[in-house]
Tab-separated table of C-alpha atoms and ligand atoms in Angstrom:
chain	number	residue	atom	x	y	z
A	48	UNK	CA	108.413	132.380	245.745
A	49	UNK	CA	110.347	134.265	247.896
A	50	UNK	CA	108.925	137.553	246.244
A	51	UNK	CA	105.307	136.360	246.575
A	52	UNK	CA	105.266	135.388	250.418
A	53	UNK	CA	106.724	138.797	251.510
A	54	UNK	CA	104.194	140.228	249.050
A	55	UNK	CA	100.604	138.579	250.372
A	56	UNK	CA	102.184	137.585	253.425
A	57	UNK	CA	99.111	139.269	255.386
A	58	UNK	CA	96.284	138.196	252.710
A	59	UNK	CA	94.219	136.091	253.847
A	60	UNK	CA	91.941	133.460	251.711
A	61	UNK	CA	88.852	131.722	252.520
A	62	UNK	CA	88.623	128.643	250.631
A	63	UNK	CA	84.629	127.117	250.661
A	64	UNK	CA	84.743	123.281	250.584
A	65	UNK	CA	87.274	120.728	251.552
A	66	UNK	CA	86.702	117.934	249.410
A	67	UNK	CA	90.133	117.182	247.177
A	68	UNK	CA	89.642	120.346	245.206
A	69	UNK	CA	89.437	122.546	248.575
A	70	UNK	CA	92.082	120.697	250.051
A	71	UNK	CA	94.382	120.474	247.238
A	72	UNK	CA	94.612	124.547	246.600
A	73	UNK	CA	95.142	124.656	250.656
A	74	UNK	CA	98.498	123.118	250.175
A	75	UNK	CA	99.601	124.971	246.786
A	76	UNK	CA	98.611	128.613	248.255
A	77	UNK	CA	99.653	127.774	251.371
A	78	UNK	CA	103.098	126.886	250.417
A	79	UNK	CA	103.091	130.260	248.547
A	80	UNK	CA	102.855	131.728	251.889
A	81	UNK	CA	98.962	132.873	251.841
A	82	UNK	CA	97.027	132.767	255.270
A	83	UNK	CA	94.118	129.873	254.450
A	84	UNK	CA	90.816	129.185	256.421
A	85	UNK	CA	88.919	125.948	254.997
A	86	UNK	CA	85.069	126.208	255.993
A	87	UNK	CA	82.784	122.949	255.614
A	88	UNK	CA	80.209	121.064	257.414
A	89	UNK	CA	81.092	117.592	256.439
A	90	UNK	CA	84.481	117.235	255.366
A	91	UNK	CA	84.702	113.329	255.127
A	92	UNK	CA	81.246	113.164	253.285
A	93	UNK	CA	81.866	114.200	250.418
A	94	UNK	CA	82.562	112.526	246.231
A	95	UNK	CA	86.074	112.651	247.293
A	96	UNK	CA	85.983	110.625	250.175
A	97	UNK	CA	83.930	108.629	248.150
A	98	UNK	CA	86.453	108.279	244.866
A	99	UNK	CA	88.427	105.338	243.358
A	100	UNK	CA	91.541	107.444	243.032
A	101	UNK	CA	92.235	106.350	239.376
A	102	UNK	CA	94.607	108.749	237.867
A	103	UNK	CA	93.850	108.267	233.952
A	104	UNK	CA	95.656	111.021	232.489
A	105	UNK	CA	98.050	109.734	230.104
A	106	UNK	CA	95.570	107.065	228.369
A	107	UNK	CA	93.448	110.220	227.665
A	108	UNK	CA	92.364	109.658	223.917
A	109	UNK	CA	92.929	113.594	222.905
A	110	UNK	CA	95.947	115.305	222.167
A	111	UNK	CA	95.154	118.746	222.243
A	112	UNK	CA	92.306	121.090	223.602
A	113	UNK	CA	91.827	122.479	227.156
A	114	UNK	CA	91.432	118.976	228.964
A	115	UNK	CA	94.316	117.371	227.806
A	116	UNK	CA	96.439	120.358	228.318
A	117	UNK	CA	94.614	119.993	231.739
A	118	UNK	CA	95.253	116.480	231.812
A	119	UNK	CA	99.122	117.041	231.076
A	120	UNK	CA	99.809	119.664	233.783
A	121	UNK	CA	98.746	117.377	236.064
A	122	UNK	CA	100.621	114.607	235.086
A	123	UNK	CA	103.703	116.681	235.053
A	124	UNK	CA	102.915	118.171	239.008
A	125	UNK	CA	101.866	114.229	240.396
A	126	UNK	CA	105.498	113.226	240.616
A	127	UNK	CA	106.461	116.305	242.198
A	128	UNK	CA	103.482	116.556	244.709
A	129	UNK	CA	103.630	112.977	245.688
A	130	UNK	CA	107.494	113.549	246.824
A	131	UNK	CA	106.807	116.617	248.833
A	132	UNK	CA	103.527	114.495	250.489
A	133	UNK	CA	106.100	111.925	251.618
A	134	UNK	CA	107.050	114.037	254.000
A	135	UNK	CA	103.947	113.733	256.247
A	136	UNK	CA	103.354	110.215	254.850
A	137	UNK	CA	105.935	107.863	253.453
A	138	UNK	CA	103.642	105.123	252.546
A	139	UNK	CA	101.825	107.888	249.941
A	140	UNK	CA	102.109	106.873	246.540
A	141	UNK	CA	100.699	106.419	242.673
A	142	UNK	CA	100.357	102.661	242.027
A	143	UNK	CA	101.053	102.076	238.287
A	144	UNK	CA	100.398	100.753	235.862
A	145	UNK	CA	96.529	100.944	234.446
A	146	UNK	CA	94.848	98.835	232.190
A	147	UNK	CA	92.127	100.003	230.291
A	148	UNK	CA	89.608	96.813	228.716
A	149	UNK	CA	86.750	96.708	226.514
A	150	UNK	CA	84.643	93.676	224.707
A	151	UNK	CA	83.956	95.642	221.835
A	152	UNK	CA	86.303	95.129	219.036
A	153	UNK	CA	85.446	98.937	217.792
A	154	UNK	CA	86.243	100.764	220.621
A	155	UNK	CA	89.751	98.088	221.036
A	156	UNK	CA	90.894	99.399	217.029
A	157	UNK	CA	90.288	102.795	218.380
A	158	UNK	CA	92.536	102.429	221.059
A	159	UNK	CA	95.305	100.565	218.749
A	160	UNK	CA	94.976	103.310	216.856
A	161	UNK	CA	95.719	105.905	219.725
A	162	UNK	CA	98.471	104.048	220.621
A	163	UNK	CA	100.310	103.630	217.534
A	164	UNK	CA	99.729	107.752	216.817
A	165	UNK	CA	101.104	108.403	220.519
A	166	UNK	CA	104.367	105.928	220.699
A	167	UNK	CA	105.471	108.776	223.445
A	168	UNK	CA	102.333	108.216	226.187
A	169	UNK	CA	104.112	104.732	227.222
A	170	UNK	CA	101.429	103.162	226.516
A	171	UNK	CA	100.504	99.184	225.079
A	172	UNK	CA	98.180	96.960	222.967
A	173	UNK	CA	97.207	93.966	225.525
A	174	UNK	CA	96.122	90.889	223.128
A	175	UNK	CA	93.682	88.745	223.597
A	176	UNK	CA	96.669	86.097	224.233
A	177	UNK	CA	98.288	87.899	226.669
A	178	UNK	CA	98.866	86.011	229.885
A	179	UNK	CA	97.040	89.116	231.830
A	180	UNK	CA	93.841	88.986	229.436
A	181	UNK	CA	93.893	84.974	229.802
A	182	UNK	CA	93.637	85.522	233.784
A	183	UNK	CA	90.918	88.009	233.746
A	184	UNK	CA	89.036	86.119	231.213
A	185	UNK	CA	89.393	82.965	233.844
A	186	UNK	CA	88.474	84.685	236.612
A	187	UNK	CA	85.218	86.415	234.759
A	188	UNK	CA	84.142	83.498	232.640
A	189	UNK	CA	84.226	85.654	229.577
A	190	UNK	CA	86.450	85.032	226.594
A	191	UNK	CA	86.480	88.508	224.495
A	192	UNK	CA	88.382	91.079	226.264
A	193	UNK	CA	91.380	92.820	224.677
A	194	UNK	CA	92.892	96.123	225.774
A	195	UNK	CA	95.445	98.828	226.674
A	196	UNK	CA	98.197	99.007	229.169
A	197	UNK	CA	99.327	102.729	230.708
A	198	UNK	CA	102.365	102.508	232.594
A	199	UNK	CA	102.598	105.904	234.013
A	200	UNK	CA	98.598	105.887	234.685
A	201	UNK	CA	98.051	104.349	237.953
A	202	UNK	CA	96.172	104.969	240.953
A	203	UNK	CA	96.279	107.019	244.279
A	204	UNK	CA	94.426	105.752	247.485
A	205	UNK	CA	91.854	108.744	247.840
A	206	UNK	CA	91.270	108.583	251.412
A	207	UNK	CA	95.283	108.497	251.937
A	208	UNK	CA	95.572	111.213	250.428
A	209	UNK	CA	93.359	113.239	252.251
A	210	UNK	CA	94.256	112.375	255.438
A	211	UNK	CA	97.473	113.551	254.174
A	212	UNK	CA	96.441	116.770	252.842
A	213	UNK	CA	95.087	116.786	256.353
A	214	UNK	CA	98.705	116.382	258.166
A	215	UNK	CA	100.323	118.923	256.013
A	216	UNK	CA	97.159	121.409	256.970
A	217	UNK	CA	97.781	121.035	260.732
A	218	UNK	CA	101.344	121.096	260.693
A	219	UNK	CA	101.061	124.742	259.083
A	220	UNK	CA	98.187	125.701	261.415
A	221	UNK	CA	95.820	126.158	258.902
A	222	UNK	CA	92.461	127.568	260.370
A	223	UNK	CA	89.519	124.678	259.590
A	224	UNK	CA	86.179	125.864	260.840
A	225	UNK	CA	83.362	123.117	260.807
A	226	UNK	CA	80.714	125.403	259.141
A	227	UNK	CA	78.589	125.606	255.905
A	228	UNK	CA	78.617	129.115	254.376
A	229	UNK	CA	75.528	130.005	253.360
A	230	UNK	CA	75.932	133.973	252.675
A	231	UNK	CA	79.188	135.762	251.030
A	232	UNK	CA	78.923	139.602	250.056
A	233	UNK	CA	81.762	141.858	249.052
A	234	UNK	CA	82.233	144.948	251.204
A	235	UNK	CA	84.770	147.674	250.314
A	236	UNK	CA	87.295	145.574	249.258
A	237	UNK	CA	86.828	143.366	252.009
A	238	UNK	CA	84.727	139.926	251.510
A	239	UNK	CA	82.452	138.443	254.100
A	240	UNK	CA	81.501	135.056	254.787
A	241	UNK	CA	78.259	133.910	256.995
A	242	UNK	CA	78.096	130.530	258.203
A	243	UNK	CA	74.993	128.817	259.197
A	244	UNK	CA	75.914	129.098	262.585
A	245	UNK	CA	76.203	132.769	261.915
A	246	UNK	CA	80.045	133.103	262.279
A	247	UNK	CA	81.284	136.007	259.775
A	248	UNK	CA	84.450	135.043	257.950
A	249	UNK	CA	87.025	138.228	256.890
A	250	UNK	CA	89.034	137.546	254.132
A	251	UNK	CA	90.236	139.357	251.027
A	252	UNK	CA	89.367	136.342	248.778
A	253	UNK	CA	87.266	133.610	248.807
A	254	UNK	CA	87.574	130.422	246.448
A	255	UNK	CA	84.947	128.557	245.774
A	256	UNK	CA	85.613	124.676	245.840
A	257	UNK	CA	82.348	123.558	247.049
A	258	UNK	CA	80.934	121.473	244.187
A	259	UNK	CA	76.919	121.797	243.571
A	260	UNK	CA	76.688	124.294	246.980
A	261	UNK	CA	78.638	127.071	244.942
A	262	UNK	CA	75.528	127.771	242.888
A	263	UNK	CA	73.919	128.812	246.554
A	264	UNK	CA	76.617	131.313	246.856
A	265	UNK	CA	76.983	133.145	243.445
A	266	UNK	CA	74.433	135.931	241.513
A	267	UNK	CA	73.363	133.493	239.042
A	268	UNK	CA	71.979	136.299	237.288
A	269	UNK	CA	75.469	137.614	236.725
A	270	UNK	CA	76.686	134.488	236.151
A	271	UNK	CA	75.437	131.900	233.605
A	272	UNK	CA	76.887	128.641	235.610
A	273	UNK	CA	75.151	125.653	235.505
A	274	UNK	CA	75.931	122.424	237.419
A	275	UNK	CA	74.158	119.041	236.971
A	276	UNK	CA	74.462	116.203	240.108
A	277	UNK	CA	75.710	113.189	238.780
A	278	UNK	CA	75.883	110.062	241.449
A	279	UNK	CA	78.671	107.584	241.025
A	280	UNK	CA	78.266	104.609	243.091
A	281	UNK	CA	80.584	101.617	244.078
A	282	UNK	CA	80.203	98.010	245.745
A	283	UNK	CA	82.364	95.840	247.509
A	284	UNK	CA	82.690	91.712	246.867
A	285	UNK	CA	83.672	89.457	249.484
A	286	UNK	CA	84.104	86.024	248.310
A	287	UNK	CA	85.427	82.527	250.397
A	288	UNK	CA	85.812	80.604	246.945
A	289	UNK	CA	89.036	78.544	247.022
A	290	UNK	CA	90.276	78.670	243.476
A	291	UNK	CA	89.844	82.310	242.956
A	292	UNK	CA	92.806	84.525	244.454
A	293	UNK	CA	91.721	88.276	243.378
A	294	UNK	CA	95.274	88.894	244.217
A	295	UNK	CA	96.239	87.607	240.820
A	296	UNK	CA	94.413	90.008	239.206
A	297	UNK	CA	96.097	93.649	238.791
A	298	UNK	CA	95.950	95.703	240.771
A	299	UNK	CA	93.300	97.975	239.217
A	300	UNK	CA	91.687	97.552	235.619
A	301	UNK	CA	88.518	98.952	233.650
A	302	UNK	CA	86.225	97.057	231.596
A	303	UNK	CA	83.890	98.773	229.487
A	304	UNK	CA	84.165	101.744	231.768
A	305	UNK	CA	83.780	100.075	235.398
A	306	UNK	CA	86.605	99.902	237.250
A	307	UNK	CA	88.047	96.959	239.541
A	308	UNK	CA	90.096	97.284	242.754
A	309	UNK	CA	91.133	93.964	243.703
A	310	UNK	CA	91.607	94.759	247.932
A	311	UNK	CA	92.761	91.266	248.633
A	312	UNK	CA	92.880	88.020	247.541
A	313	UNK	CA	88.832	87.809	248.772
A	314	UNK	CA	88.172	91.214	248.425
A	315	UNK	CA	87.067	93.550	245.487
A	316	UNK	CA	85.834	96.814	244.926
A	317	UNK	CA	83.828	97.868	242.208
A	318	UNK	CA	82.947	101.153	240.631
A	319	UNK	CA	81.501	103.367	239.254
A	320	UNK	CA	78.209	104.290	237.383
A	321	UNK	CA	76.851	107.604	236.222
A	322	UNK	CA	73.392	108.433	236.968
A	323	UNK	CA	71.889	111.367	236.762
A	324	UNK	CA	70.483	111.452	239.738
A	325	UNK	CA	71.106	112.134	243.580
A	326	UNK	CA	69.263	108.940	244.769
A	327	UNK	CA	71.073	105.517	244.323
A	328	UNK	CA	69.362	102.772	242.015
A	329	UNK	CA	69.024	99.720	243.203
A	330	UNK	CA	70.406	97.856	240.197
A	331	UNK	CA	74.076	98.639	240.532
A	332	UNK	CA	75.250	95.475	240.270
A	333	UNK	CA	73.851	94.249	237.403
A	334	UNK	CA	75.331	97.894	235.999
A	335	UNK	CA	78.368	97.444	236.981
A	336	UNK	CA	78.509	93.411	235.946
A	337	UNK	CA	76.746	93.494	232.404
A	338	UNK	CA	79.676	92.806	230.626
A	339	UNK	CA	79.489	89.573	231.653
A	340	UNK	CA	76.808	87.211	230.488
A	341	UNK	CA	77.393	83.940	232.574
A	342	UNK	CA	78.377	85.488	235.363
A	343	UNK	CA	80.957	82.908	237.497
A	344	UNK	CA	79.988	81.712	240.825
A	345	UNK	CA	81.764	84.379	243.053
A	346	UNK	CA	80.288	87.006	241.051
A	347	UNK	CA	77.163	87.408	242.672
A	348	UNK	CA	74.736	90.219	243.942
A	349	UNK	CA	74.260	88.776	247.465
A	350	UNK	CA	77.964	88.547	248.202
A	351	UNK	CA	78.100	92.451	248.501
A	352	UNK	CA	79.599	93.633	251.857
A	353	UNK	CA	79.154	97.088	251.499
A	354	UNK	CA	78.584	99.558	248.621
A	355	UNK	CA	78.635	104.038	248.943
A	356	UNK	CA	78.193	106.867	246.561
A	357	UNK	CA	78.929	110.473	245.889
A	358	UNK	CA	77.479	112.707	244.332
A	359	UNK	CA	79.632	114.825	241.480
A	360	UNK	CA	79.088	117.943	239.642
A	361	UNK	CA	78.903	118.161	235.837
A	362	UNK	CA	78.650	121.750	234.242
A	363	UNK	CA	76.191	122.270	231.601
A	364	UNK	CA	76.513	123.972	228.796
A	365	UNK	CA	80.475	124.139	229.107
A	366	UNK	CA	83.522	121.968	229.484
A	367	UNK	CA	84.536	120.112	232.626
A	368	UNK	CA	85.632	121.730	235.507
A	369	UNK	CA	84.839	125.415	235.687
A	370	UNK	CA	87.640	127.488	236.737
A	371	UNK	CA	86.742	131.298	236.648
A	372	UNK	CA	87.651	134.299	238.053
A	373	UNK	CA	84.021	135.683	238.637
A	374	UNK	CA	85.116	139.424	240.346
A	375	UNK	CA	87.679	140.615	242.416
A	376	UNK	CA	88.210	138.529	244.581
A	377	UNK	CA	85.989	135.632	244.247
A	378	UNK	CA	87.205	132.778	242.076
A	379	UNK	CA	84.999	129.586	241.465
A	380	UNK	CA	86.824	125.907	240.898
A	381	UNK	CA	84.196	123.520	240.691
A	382	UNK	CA	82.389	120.852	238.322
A	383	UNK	CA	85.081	118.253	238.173
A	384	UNK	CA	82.749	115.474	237.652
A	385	UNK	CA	84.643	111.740	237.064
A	386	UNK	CA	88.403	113.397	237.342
A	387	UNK	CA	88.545	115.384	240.898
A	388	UNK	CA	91.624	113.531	241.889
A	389	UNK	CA	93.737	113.812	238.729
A	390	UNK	CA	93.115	117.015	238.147
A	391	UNK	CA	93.482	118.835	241.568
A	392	UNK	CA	97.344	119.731	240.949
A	393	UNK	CA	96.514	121.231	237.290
A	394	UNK	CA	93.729	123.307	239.060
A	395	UNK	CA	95.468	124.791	241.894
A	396	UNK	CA	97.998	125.416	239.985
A	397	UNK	CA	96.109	127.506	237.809
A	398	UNK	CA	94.589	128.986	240.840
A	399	UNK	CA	97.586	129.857	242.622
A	400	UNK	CA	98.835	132.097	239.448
A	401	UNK	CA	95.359	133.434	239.140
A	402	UNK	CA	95.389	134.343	242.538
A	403	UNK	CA	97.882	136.903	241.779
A	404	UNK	CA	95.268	139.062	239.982
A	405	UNK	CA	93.060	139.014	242.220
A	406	UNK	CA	95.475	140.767	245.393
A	407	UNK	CA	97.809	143.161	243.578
B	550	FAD	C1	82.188	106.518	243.138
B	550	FAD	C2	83.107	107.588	242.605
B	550	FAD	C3	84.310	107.218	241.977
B	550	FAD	C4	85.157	108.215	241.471
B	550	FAD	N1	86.346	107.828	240.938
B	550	FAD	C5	87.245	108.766	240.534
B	550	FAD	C6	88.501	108.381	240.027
B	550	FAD	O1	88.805	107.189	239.940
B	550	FAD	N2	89.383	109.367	239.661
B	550	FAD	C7	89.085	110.706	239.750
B	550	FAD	O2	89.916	111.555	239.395
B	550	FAD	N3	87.868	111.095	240.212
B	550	FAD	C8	86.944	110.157	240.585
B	550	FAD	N4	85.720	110.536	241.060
B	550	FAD	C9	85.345	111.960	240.964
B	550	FAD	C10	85.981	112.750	242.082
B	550	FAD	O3	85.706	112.120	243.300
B	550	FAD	C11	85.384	114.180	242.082
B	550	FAD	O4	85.600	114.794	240.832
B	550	FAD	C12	86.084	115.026	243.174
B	550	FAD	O5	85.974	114.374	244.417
B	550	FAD	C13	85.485	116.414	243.259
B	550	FAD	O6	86.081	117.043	244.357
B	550	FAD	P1	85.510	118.378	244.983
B	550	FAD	O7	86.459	118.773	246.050
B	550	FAD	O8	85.205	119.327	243.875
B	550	FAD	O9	84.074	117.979	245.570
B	550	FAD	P2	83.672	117.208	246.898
B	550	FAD	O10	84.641	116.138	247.251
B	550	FAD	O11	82.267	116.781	246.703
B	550	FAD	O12	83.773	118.314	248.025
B	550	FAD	C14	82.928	119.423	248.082
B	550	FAD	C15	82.871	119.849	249.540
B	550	FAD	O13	82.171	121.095	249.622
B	550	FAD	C16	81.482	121.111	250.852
B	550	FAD	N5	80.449	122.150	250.805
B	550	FAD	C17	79.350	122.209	249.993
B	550	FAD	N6	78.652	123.351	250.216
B	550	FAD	C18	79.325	124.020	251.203
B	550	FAD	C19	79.093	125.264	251.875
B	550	FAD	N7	78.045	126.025	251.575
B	550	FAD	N8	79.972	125.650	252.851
B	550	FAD	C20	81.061	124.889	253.139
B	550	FAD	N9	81.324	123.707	252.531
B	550	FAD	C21	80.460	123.282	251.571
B	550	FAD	C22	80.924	119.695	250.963
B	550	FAD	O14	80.579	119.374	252.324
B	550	FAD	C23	82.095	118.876	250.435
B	550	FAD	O15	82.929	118.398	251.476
B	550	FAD	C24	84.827	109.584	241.580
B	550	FAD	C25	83.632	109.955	242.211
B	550	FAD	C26	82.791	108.980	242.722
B	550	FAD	C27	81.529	109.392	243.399
């Protein structure tokens, strides 16, 4: 470390985007002792701000290949990121476990099956008779759910965690300039960024963390990236029904895919769908509820209180995200569609050695 800092102490990195992705390789390279400038328009409008925060990394159902080995860093660095974060907020943390339900007895053998091949992933078969499962079925009016328990996958407030990010970024002065870039070129070995406003950013290396806009600001020619916009949406639930406490649900829980944040004991959140679009549908909540065919009482489309989306990028044509070194100098960390959040520590972590390549 030590080495590196007296090394690149004077380089000086322009990183495009500041969702969790941008903000997340602030913190790593900055730590190594890089200078950092985050440009972006709209910093709190973005999929991240947008996110559940689920962190399902070790109820991934592969063992090997380049996003479980993705998967894996990250759930190695959590731990150790979430202790330095504590620093600049205590209350920061990864709420455990996760519980992963389905109605389909297929898919529930499948996932058995994982678990009995993987007795090292902590992992557990919830019956149909266990006293969780007999809850949720209450509480939905359904009777066939059966599912997994993960207890070291759990869940990490999004918008905490930015604002964190956020703390740790001012305390080390790190330049933020409110600006979409809409031009970079590379000039001697020097690279220079134009905003909108027409600002001109130095640097000696720009990283790309700017979701869909990176396609703007690469020779797609030279490079055969393609990124598709996927929209995820959520909704809230208020309820005043006396017999139902949320609260005694826990604290965050999938079926068939949508995930459930119980807020309070009136209060739930849930999320998300995938549509392949950049305009919301109108008939997310009958997408997120259709796992339930006699839907109970509380569960009902006019007792929404507020509902947002974001928009995520899904590469075509190649695996999920794209991290590439695309010259000297330029390195693009994008298409994270559903797992931003988990993966940020795996990917600036791989950025922060790549990094290396590019300055020496
Ligand atoms: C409803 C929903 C639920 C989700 N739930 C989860 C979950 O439970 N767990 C999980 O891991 N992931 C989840 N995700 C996915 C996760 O949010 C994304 O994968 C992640 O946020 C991607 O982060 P990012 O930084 O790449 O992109 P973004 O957060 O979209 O940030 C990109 C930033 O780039 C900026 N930008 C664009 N163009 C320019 C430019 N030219 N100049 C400067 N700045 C620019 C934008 O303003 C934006 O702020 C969810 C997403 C949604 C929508």
């Amino acid at each position: 470390m030590k080495e590196l800092k007296k090394n690149f102490k004077n380089s000086h990195i322009l990183i495009i985007g500041s969702g969790i992705v941008g903000k997340f390789n602030a913190l790593e390279l900055s730590e190594k002792g890089f200078q950092i400038t985050i440009a972006d328009p709209q910093k709190s409008k973005n999929s991240s701000n947008a996110s559940l925060g689920l962190l399902i990394g070790h109820m991934y159902q592969k063992s090997k290949g380049r996003s479980w080995e993705l998967r894996k860093k990250s759930n190695e660095l959590w731990p150790k990121w979430i202790k330095f974060l504590q620093q600049y907020n205590e209350s920061l943390n990864i709420e455990k476990p996760l519980i992963q339900l389905t109605t389909d007895q297929r898919k529930f053998e499948k996932l058995s099956q994982f678990i009995s091949n993987n007795p090292k992933r902590d992992l557990q078969v919830l019956k149909s008779e266990s006293p969780i499962i007999k809850n949720i079925n209450k509480i939905f009016n359904i009777n066939n759910l059966k599912g997994i328990i993960s207890y070291q996958d759990g869940r990490i407030n999004p918008i905490s965690l930015l604002k964190t990010i956020d703390i740790y970024l001012k305390s080390k002065n790190i330049n933020f300039m409110n600006e979409e870039i809409i031009k970079i070129q590379k000039i001697k070995n020097q690279w220079i960024s134009t905003s909108k406003n027409k600002f001109e950013i130095k640097s000696d290396a720009i990283i790309l963390c700017n979701s869909l806009g990176a396609l703007k600001l690469i020779d797609l020619n030279r490079n055969d990236i393609k990124l598709k916009p996927v929209l995820g949406q959520a909704i809230e639930i208020s309820i005043n029904e006396k017999e139902i406490n949320l609260l005694s649900l826990p604290k965050h829980f999938s079926i068939n895919n949508k995930n459930f944040l119980p807020i309070n004991k009136n209060k739930i959140i849930i999320g998300s769908t995938d549509e392949y679009d950049i305009k919301p549908k109108e008939n997310i909540f009958e997408e997120l509820t259709d796992f339930v065919e006699h839907k109970p009482q509380w569960l009902d489309k006019n007792k929404i209180t507020s509902k947002w989306f974001g928009i995520r990028s899904r590469p075509e044509g190649e695996a999920s995200p794209i991290l590439k070194s695309l010259e000297k100098g330029l390195i693009l960390c994008t298409g994270f569609y559903k797992n931003g959040i988990l993966l940020a520590p795996a990917c600036s972590n791989w950025i922060s050695n790549e990094i290396e390549n590019h300055l020496l």
